[in-house]
Structure formats: C-alpha cells, structure tokens
Short mmCIF file of C-alpha atoms in Angstrom, two decimals:
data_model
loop_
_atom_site.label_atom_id
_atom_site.label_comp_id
_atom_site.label_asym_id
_atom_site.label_seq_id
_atom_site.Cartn_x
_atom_site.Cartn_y
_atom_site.Cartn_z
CA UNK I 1 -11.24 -35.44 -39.68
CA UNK I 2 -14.41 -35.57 -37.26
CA UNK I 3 -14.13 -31.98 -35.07
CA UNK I 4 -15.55 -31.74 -31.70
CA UNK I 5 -17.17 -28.53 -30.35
CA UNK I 6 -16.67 -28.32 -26.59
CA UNK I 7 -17.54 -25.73 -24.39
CA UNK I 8 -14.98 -25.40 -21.63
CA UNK I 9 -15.93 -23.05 -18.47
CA UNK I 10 -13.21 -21.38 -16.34
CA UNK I 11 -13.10 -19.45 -13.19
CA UNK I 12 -10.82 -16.51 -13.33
CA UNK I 13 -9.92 -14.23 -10.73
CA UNK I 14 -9.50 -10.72 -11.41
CA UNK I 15 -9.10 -7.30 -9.87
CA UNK I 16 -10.68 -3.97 -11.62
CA UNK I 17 -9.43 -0.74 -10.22
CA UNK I 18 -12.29 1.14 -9.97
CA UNK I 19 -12.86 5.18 -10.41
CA UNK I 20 -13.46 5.31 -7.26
CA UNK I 21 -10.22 3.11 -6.36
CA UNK I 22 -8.05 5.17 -8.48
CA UNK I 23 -9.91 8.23 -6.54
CA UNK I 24 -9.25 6.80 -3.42
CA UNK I 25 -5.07 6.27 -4.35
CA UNK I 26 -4.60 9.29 -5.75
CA UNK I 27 -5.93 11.22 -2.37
CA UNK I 28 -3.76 9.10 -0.38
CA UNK I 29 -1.00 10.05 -1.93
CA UNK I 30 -1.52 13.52 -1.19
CA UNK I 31 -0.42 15.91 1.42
CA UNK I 32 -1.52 18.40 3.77
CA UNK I 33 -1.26 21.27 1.14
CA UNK I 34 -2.46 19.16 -1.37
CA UNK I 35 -5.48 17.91 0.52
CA UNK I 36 -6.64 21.48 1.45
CA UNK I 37 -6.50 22.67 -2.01
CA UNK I 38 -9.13 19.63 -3.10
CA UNK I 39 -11.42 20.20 -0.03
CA UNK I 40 -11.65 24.13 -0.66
CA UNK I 41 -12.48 23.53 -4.53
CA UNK I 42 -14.60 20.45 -3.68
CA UNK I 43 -16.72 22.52 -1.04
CA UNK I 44 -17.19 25.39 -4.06
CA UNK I 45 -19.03 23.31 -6.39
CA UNK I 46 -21.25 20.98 -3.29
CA UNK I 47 -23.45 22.59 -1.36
CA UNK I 48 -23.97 19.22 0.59
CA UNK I 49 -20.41 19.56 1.58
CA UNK I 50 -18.88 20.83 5.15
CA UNK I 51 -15.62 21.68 6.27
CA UNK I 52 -14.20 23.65 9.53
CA UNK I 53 -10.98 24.50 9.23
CA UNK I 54 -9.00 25.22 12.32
CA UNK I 55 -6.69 28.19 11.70
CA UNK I 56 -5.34 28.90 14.26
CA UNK I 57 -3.61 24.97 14.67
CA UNK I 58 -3.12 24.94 10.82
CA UNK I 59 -0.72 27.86 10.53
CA UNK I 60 0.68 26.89 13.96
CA UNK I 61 1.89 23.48 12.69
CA UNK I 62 3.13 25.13 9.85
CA UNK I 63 7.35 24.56 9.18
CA UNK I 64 9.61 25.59 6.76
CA UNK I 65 12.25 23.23 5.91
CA UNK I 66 15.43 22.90 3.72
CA UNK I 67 14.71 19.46 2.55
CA UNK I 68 17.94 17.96 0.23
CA UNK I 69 16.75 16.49 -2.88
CA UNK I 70 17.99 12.95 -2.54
CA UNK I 71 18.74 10.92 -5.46
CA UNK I 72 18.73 7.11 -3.54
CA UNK I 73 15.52 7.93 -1.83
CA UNK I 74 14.15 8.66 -5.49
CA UNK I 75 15.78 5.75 -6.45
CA UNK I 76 14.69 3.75 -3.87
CA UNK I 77 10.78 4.29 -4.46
CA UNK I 78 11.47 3.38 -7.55
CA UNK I 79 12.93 0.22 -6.53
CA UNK I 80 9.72 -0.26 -4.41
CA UNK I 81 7.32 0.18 -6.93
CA UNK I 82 8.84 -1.24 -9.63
CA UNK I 83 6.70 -3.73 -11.70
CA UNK I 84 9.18 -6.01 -13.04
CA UNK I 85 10.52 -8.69 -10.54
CA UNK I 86 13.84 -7.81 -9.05
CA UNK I 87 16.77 -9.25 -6.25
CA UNK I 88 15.41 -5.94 -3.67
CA UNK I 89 18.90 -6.88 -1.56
CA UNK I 90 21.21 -6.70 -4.87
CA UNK I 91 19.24 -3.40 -6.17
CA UNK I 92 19.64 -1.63 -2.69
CA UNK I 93 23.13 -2.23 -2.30
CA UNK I 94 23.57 -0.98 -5.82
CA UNK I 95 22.25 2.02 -5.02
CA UNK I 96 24.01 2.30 -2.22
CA UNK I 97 27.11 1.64 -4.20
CA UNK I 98 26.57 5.57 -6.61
CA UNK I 99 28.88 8.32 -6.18
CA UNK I 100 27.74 11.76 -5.78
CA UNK I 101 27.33 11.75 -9.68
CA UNK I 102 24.73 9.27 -9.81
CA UNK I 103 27.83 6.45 -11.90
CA UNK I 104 28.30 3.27 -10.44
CA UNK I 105 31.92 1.68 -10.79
CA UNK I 106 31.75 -2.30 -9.35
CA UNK I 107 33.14 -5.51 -10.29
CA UNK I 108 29.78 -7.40 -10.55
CA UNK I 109 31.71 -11.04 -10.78
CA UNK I 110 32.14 -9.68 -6.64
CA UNK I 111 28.87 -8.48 -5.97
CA UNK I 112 27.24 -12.13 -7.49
CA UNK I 113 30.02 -13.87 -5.25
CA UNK I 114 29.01 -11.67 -2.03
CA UNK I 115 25.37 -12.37 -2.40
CA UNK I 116 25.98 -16.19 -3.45
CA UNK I 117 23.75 -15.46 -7.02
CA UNK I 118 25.12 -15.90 -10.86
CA UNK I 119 26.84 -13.65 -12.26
CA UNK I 120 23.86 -13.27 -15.16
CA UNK I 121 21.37 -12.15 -11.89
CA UNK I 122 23.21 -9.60 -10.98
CA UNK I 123 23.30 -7.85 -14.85
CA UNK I 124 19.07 -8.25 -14.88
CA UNK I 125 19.31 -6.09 -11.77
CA UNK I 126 22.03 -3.47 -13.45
CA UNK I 127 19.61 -3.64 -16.53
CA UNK I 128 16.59 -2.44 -15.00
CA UNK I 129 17.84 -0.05 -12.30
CA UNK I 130 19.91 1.25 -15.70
CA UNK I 131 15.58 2.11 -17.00
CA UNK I 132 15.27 4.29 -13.78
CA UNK I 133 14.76 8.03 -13.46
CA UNK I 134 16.63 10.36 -13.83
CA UNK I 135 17.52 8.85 -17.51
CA UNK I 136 21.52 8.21 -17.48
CA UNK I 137 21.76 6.85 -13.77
CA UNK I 138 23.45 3.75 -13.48
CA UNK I 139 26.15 4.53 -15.76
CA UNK I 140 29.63 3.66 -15.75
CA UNK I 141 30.74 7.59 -16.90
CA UNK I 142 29.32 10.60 -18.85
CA UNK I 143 29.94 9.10 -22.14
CA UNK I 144 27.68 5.77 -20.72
CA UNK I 145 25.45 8.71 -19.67
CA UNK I 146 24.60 9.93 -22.63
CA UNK I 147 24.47 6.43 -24.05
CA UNK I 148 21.37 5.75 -21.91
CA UNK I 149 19.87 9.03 -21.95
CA UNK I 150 19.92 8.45 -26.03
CA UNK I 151 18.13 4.96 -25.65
CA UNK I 152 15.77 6.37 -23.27
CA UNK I 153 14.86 9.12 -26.13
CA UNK I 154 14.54 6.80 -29.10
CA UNK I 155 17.83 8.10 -30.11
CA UNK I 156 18.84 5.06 -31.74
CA UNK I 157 21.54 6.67 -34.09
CA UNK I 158 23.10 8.69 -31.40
CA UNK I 159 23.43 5.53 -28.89
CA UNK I 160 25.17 3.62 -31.76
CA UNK I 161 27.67 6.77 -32.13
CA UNK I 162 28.19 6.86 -28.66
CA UNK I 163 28.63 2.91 -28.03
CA UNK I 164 31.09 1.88 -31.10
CA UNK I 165 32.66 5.53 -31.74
CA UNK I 166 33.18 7.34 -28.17
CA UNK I 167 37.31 7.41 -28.91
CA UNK I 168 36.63 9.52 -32.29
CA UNK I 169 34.01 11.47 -30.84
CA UNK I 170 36.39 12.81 -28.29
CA UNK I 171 38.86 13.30 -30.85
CA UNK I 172 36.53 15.07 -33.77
CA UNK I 173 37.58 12.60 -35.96
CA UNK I 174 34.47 13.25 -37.90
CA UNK I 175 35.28 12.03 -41.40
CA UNK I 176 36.13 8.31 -39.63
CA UNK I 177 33.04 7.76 -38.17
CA UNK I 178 31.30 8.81 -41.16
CA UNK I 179 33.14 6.22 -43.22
CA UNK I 180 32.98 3.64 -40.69
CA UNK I 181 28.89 4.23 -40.63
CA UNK I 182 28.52 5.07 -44.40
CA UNK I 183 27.10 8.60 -43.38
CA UNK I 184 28.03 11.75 -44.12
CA UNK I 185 30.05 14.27 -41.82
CA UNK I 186 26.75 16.56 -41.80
CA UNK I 187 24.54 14.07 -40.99
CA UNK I 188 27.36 12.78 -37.84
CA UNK I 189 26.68 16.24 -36.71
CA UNK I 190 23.40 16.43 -36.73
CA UNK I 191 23.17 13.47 -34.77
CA UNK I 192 26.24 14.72 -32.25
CA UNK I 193 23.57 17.51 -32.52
CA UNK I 194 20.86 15.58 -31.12
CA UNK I 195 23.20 13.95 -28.56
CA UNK I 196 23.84 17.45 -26.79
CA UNK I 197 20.27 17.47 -25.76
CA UNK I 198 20.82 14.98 -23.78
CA UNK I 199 23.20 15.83 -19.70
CA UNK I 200 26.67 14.60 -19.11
CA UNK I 201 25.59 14.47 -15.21
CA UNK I 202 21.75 13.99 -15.31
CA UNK I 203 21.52 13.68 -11.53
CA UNK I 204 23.24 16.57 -10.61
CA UNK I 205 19.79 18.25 -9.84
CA UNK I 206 19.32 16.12 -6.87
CA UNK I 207 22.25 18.27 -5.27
CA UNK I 208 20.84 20.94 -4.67
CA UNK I 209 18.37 21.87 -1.82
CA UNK I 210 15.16 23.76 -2.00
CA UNK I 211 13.06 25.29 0.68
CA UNK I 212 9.69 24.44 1.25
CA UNK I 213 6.33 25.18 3.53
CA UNK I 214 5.06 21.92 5.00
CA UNK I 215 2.34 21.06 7.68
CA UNK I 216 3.69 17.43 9.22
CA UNK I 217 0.59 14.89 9.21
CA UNK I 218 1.38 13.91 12.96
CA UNK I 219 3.46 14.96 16.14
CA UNK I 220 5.57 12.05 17.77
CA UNK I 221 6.09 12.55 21.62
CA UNK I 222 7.89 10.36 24.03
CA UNK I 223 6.81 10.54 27.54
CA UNK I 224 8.39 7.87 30.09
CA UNK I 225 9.59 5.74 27.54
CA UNK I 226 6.25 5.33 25.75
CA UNK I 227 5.48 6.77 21.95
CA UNK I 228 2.96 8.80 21.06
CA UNK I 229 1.50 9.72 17.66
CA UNK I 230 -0.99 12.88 17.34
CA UNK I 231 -2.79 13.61 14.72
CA UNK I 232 -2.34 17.05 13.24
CA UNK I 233 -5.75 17.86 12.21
CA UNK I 234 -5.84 21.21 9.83
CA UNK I 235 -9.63 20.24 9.15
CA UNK I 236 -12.27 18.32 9.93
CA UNK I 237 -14.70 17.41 6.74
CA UNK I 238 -18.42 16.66 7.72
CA UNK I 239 -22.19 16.99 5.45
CA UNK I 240 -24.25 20.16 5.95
CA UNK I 241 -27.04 18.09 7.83
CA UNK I 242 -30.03 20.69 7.37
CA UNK I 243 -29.89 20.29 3.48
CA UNK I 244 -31.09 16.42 4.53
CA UNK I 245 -35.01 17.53 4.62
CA UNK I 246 -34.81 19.24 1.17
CA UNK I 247 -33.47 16.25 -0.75
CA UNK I 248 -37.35 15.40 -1.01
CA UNK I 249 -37.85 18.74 -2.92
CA UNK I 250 -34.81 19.17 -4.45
CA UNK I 251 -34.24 16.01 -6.11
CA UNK I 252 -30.31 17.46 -7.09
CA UNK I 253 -29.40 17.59 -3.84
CA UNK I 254 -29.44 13.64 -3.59
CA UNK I 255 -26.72 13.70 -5.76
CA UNK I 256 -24.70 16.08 -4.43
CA UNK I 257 -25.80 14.27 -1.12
CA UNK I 258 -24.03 11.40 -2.75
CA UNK I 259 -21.10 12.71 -4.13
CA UNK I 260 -19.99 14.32 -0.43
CA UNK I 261 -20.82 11.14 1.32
CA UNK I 262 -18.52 9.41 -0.60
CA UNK I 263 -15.62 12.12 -0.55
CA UNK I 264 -15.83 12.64 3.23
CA UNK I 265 -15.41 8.78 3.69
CA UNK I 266 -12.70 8.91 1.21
CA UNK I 267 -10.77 11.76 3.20
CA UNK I 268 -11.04 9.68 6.57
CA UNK I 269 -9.86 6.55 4.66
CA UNK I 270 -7.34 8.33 3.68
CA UNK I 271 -6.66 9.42 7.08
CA UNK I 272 -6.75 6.18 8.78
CA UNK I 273 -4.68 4.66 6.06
CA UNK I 274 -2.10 6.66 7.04
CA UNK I 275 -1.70 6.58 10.72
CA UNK I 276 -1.70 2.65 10.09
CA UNK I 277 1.27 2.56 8.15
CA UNK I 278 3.04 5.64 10.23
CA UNK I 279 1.84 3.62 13.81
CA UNK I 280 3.37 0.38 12.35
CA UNK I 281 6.80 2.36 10.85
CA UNK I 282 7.24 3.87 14.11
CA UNK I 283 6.65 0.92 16.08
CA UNK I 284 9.46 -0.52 14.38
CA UNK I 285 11.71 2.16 14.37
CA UNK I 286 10.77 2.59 18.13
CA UNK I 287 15.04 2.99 19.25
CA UNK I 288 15.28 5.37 17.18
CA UNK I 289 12.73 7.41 18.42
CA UNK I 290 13.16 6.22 22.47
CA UNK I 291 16.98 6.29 22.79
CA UNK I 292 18.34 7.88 19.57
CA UNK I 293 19.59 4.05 18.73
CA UNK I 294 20.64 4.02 14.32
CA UNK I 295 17.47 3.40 12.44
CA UNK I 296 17.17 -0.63 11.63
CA UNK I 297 17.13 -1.92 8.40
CA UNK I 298 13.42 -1.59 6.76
CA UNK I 299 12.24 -1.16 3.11
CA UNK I 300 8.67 -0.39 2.19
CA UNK I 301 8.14 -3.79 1.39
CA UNK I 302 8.69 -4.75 4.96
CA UNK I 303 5.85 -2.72 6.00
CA UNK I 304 3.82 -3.58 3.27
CA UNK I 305 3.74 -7.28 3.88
CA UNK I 306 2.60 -6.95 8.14
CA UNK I 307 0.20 -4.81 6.81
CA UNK I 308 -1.26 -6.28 4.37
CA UNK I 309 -1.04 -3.61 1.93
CA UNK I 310 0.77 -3.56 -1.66
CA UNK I 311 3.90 -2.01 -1.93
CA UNK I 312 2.48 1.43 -4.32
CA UNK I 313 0.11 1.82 -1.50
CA UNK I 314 2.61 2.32 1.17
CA UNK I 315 4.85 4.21 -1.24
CA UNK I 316 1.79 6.58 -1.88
CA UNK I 317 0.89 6.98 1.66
CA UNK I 318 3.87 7.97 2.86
CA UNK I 319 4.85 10.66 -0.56
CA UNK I 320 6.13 13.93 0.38
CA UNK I 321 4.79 13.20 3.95
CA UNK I 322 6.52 14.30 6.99
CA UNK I 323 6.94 14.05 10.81
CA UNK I 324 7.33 16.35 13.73
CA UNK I 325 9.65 15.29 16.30
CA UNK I 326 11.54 16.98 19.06
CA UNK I 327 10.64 20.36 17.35
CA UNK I 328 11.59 19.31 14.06
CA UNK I 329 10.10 18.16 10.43
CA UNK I 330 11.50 15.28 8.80
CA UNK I 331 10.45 13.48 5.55
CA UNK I 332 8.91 9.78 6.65
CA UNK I 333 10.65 7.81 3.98
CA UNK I 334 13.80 8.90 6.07
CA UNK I 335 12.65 6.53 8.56
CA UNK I 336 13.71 3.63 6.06
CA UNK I 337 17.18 2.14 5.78
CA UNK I 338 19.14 0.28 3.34
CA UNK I 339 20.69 -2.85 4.68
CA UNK I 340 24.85 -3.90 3.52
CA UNK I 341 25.29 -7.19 1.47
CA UNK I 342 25.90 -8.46 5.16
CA UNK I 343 22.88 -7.59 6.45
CA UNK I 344 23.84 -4.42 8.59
CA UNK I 345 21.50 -1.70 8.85
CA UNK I 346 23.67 1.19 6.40
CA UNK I 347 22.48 4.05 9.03
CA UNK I 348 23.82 1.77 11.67
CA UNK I 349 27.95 1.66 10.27
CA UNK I 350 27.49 5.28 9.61
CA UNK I 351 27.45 6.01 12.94
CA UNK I 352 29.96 3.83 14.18
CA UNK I 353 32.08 4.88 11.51
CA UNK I 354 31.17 8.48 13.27
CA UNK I 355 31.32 6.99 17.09
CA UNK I 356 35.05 5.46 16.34
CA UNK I 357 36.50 8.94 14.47
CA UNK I 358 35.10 11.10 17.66
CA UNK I 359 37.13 9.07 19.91
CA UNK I 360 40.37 8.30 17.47
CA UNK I 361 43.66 9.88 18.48
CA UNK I 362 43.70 13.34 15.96
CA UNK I 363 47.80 12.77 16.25
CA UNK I 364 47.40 9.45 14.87
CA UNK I 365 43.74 9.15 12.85
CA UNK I 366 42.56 5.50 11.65
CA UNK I 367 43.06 4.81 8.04
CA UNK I 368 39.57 3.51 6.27
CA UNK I 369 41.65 -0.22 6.58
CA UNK I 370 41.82 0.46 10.34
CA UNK I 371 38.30 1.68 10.50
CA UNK I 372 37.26 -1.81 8.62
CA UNK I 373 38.92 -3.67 11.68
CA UNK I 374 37.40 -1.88 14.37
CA UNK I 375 33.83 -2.13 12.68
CA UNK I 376 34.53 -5.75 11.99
CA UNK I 377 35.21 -6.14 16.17
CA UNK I 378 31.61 -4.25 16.16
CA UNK I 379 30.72 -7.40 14.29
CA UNK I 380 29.80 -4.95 11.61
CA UNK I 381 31.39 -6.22 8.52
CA UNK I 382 32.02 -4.01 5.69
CA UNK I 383 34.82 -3.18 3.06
CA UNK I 384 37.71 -0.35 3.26
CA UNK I 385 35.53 0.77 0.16
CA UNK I 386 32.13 0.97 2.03
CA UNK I 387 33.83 2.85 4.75
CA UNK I 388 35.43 5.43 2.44
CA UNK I 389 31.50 5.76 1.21
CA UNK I 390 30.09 6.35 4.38
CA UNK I 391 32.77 8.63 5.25
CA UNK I 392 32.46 10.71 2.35
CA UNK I 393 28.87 10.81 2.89
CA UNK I 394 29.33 11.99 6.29
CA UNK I 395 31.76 14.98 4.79
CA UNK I 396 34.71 13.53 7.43
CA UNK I 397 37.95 13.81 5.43
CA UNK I 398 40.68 11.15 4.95
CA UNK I 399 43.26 10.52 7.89
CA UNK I 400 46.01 12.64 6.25
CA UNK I 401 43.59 15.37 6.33
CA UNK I 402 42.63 14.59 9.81
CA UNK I 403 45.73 14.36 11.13
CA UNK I 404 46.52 17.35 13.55
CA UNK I 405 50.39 18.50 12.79
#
C-alpha cells in the first residue's frame, strides 16, 4: 500500500487567560473591604505605589447590615455560571419550586408539558442542578439527601445502602441488608457510619442570618424622576511621581515602576467595570427605583449579553457587592428576578399576591384558589400551588388563619 505524507495547515482560534487576566478577575470580584486590604499590603512592599485614602467618607459610608443567607440566590449564581449547557427558564423555575428545606417535590411529566420540552430535558436539568452546592439540594427528602451527599463524597457503598435499602435502614434490620449485599453486619455499620457524616438538611445553614460591616460601591439618588449613580470612593490609587527621576539610578525602581502601573490600571478597570454593569442593571430596573414598581424579570445572562461581557464576569462583578438607596444597603444580585413558567416577573405576583390580601375582606379572606383567579384577571397566571409559595414566602398565613372571628 503506497502512503502519502501530507502536511495539512489549520487556523485555530484560541483564548489564553493570562496572569494578568486571572489578576484582573479575581480583583473584580472583590469588594470594598477586600480591595482595601490588597491596596494597604500592595503599597507595603512598592515604594512606586500611592494611595490617599479618604477617612473621613470611608467610615461615613460605612453600614451594618443583617443580610439573610439565601439559598436560591446561591443557587442561582450557580445556575449562571454553570459550564455545562442548561434550559436557564426550566432551572429557574426549579429553583423557584424548593421548600424552605432546600427538597423539591414536582411532577416533571407537568413541568416538560408547561414549558412544551420532553420529558427526558427536563431530568438533564434535575441532574445537574442535583451537582449544585450545598451537596444534597435538589432532593426529593432526607433519605435522597444523604443519597447525594454520599455520591458527592465518593461514598459509593453508602449511596447503594441508601438507594436499594432505605426501608431496612429505618427499621435496623441490619442482618437483611447484610445478606442481601453479602456483607457483614459490622461492615453495614461502618458504612451507616460513614453515612452520618453526611446532613439530613444540608441547606439549613442558609436560614440563618449573620451581621456584617459593608461599605456600598455606589449611592443611587432620584431627583425629578431622573437616576443617579455616585461613586463611593474610599480611595483613590495613583504612582509616587518624584521616584520617576531616580529610575535612571536605581535601575529596581523600573520594576516596581512597572508593577504599580499595571495594578493602578487594574484597580480603575476594575472600577469602571463595575459601574458599567451596575449603570446598565439599574437602567433596567429603572421602576423599581423611580416609582417602587416590582423588579422585572432579569438574570445575569440578560445583562451579560447587552454588554458584551461573559456571564462569570458579571457574576464576579457584582459578588458580595451592594447598593445604597433611600438610606439603605442592599445586596445587587437582589436587583435580579426569576421569571414563572409563564413568563411573569416572580417579584411581580408576590406583590399582587400582597396588594389583593391588604384589601381582602378579614371576615371572609381569599382561599389560594381565589387568589389564582384574581391574579389570573391581573393577567398574571400562576397555580393555587405557586400562590401558596409566594405566600409562605411572604410569612402571610392561610385564610382560616386569617380569618377574623
């Protein structure tokens, strides 16, 4: 057989994050605290470096907030930044559909009928939101819990146990199991052992509240209907200009010349990064902001694409960042709102839901089928379900317990 050599060229496209990318991402992501901490340790070890820090406006701007841990918003930069493709509308309303304890409980056959997909599409979505943090969310119960928490440790022998055995587990029927996987009862209980490392109610963490000492990157006034977004500056980087003439001399200095140069471009970068993606956020969510209107429906993906960023960008950006408005802090990714299989903004039937209760008769209180009508003549469709959600999440009690005797 007569074999040809042939050289074949290609042109190939590709994209090499840099150190100084990766740099670049990873100060973005920061916050004010954050930030200040880097800039104080940064101008210890360069003597090219400058920084004037203004006090007075730093500790002035300082709030202290009780800022609720919230498992969807976790959940939901997940969803944003997750690598592997995904149906966005399907995962949100999943989320959307968790109770308190971080299990979902949903006939799939009617979520792949509501959103006009296979039933198969919707299980690929339940199978990677099921690989999300905390380990164990996503589950049906505890016992599914655990399953998943297993899988997530390597566990293999303890996921098995809990998949094909969970009746005889509950009832200690020890010797059974060992039979049935041709083990012995010590060796079942050192893998129930290994099992109880694992939390019946892994989210339960996100709960809680904690209290914490933020500075808010900007201030949003409105004055005659028009937004405005400030700056909050607790800094302001610059080069120590009369080590310039010594570089000559000093040949070190050119370095450290260097090094500053490119970290004070980085911080303004940084900076102007930011108030791109907060201007074009707030833009959107400017009826919020001028008349109090419910937030519309916007995912980080949404502002990624007018801007022309990537999705982990905006998601970096806008980490652990927050807001001042009206006199008070609030987190930025609480700016963004889920949208119903219908397309209605979530925040939006929430208050309806709390518009129609305010002005219901307390003698005779709408049932969550009643509160589906009058939504539904709101031409906000939704289940009796969806409503009892929402009205759980806004801590308003059934009718019977409304009901004024």
């Amino acid at each position: 057989m007569k074999q040809n050599l042939a050289i074949q060229q290609t042109l190939q496209q590709k994209y090499l994050l840099t150190q100084k990318n990766q740099n670049a991402l990873e100060v973005l992501k920061m916050n004010h605290e954050e930030i200040t901490k880097l800039v104080l340790q940064f101008a210890q070890r360069n003597p090219m470096f400058a920084c004037r820090f203004h006090q007075e406006k730093g500790y002035e701007m300082m709030d202290t907030v009780h800022a609720p841990i919230s498992l969807k918003e976790e959940l939901y930069y997940q969803l944003h930044t997750c690598k592997t493709s995904i149906r966005e509308d399907i995962a949100a309303y999943l989320i959307e559909s968790l109770d308190e304890n971080g299990y979902i409980n949903i006939n799939e056959e009617e979520v792949a009928h509501a959103f006009q997909v296979t039933l198969q599409e919707v299980q690929d979505v339940f199978t990677i939101l099921r690989t999300f943090e905390p380990s164990g969310v996503f589950a049906k119960d505890a016992a599914d819990s655990l399953y998943l928490q297993c899988l997530h440790m390597g566990n293999t022998k303890g996921a098995y146990l809990l998949k094909h055995h969970a009746d005889a587990i509950l009832s200690h029927d020890l010797s059974s199991i060992a039979k049935q996987m041709n083990l012995t009862i010590e060796e079942i209980k050192d893998i129930l052992h290994s099992i109880r490392k694992c939390h019946p109610y892994p989210c339960a963490p996100y709960q809680t509240q904690t209290t914490i000492n933020i500075t808010p990157e900007v201030d949003i006034i409105v004055e005659d209907e028009e937004i405005r977004i400030e700056p909050i500056s607790v800094f302001t980087p610059s080069l120590h200009q009369e080590y310039v003439s010594m570089m000559e001399e000093h040949p070190q200095l050119k370095q450290y010349f260097q090094e500053a140069s490119i970290f004070v471009d980085m911080l303004h970068r940084r900076n102007a990064s930011l108030l791109m993606i907060i201007n074009e956020l707030v833009t959107l969510q400017k009826g919020y902001f001028l008349y109090h209107d419910e937030l519309r429906p916007c995912t980080l993906k949404d502002i990624a694409q007018k801007l022309g960023m990537h999705e982990s960008t905006v998601s970096r950006a806008l980490h652990q960042k927050y807001y001042r408005f009206e006199g008070e802090c609030y987190a930025f990714k609480q700016l963004f709102s889920a949208m119903t299989c219908q397309g209605d903004s979530a925040d939006g039937i929430r208050k309806a839901i709390l518009s129609i209760i305010r002005q219901e008769d307390k003698h005779k209180p709408f049932s969550d089928q009643q509160l589906v009508i009058k939504l539904s003549a709101m031409d906000l469709k939704v289940s009796r379900r969806t409503v009892a959600k929402y009205r759980e999440q806004l801590h308003i009690p059934g009718s019977s317990q409304r009901k004024l005797r």
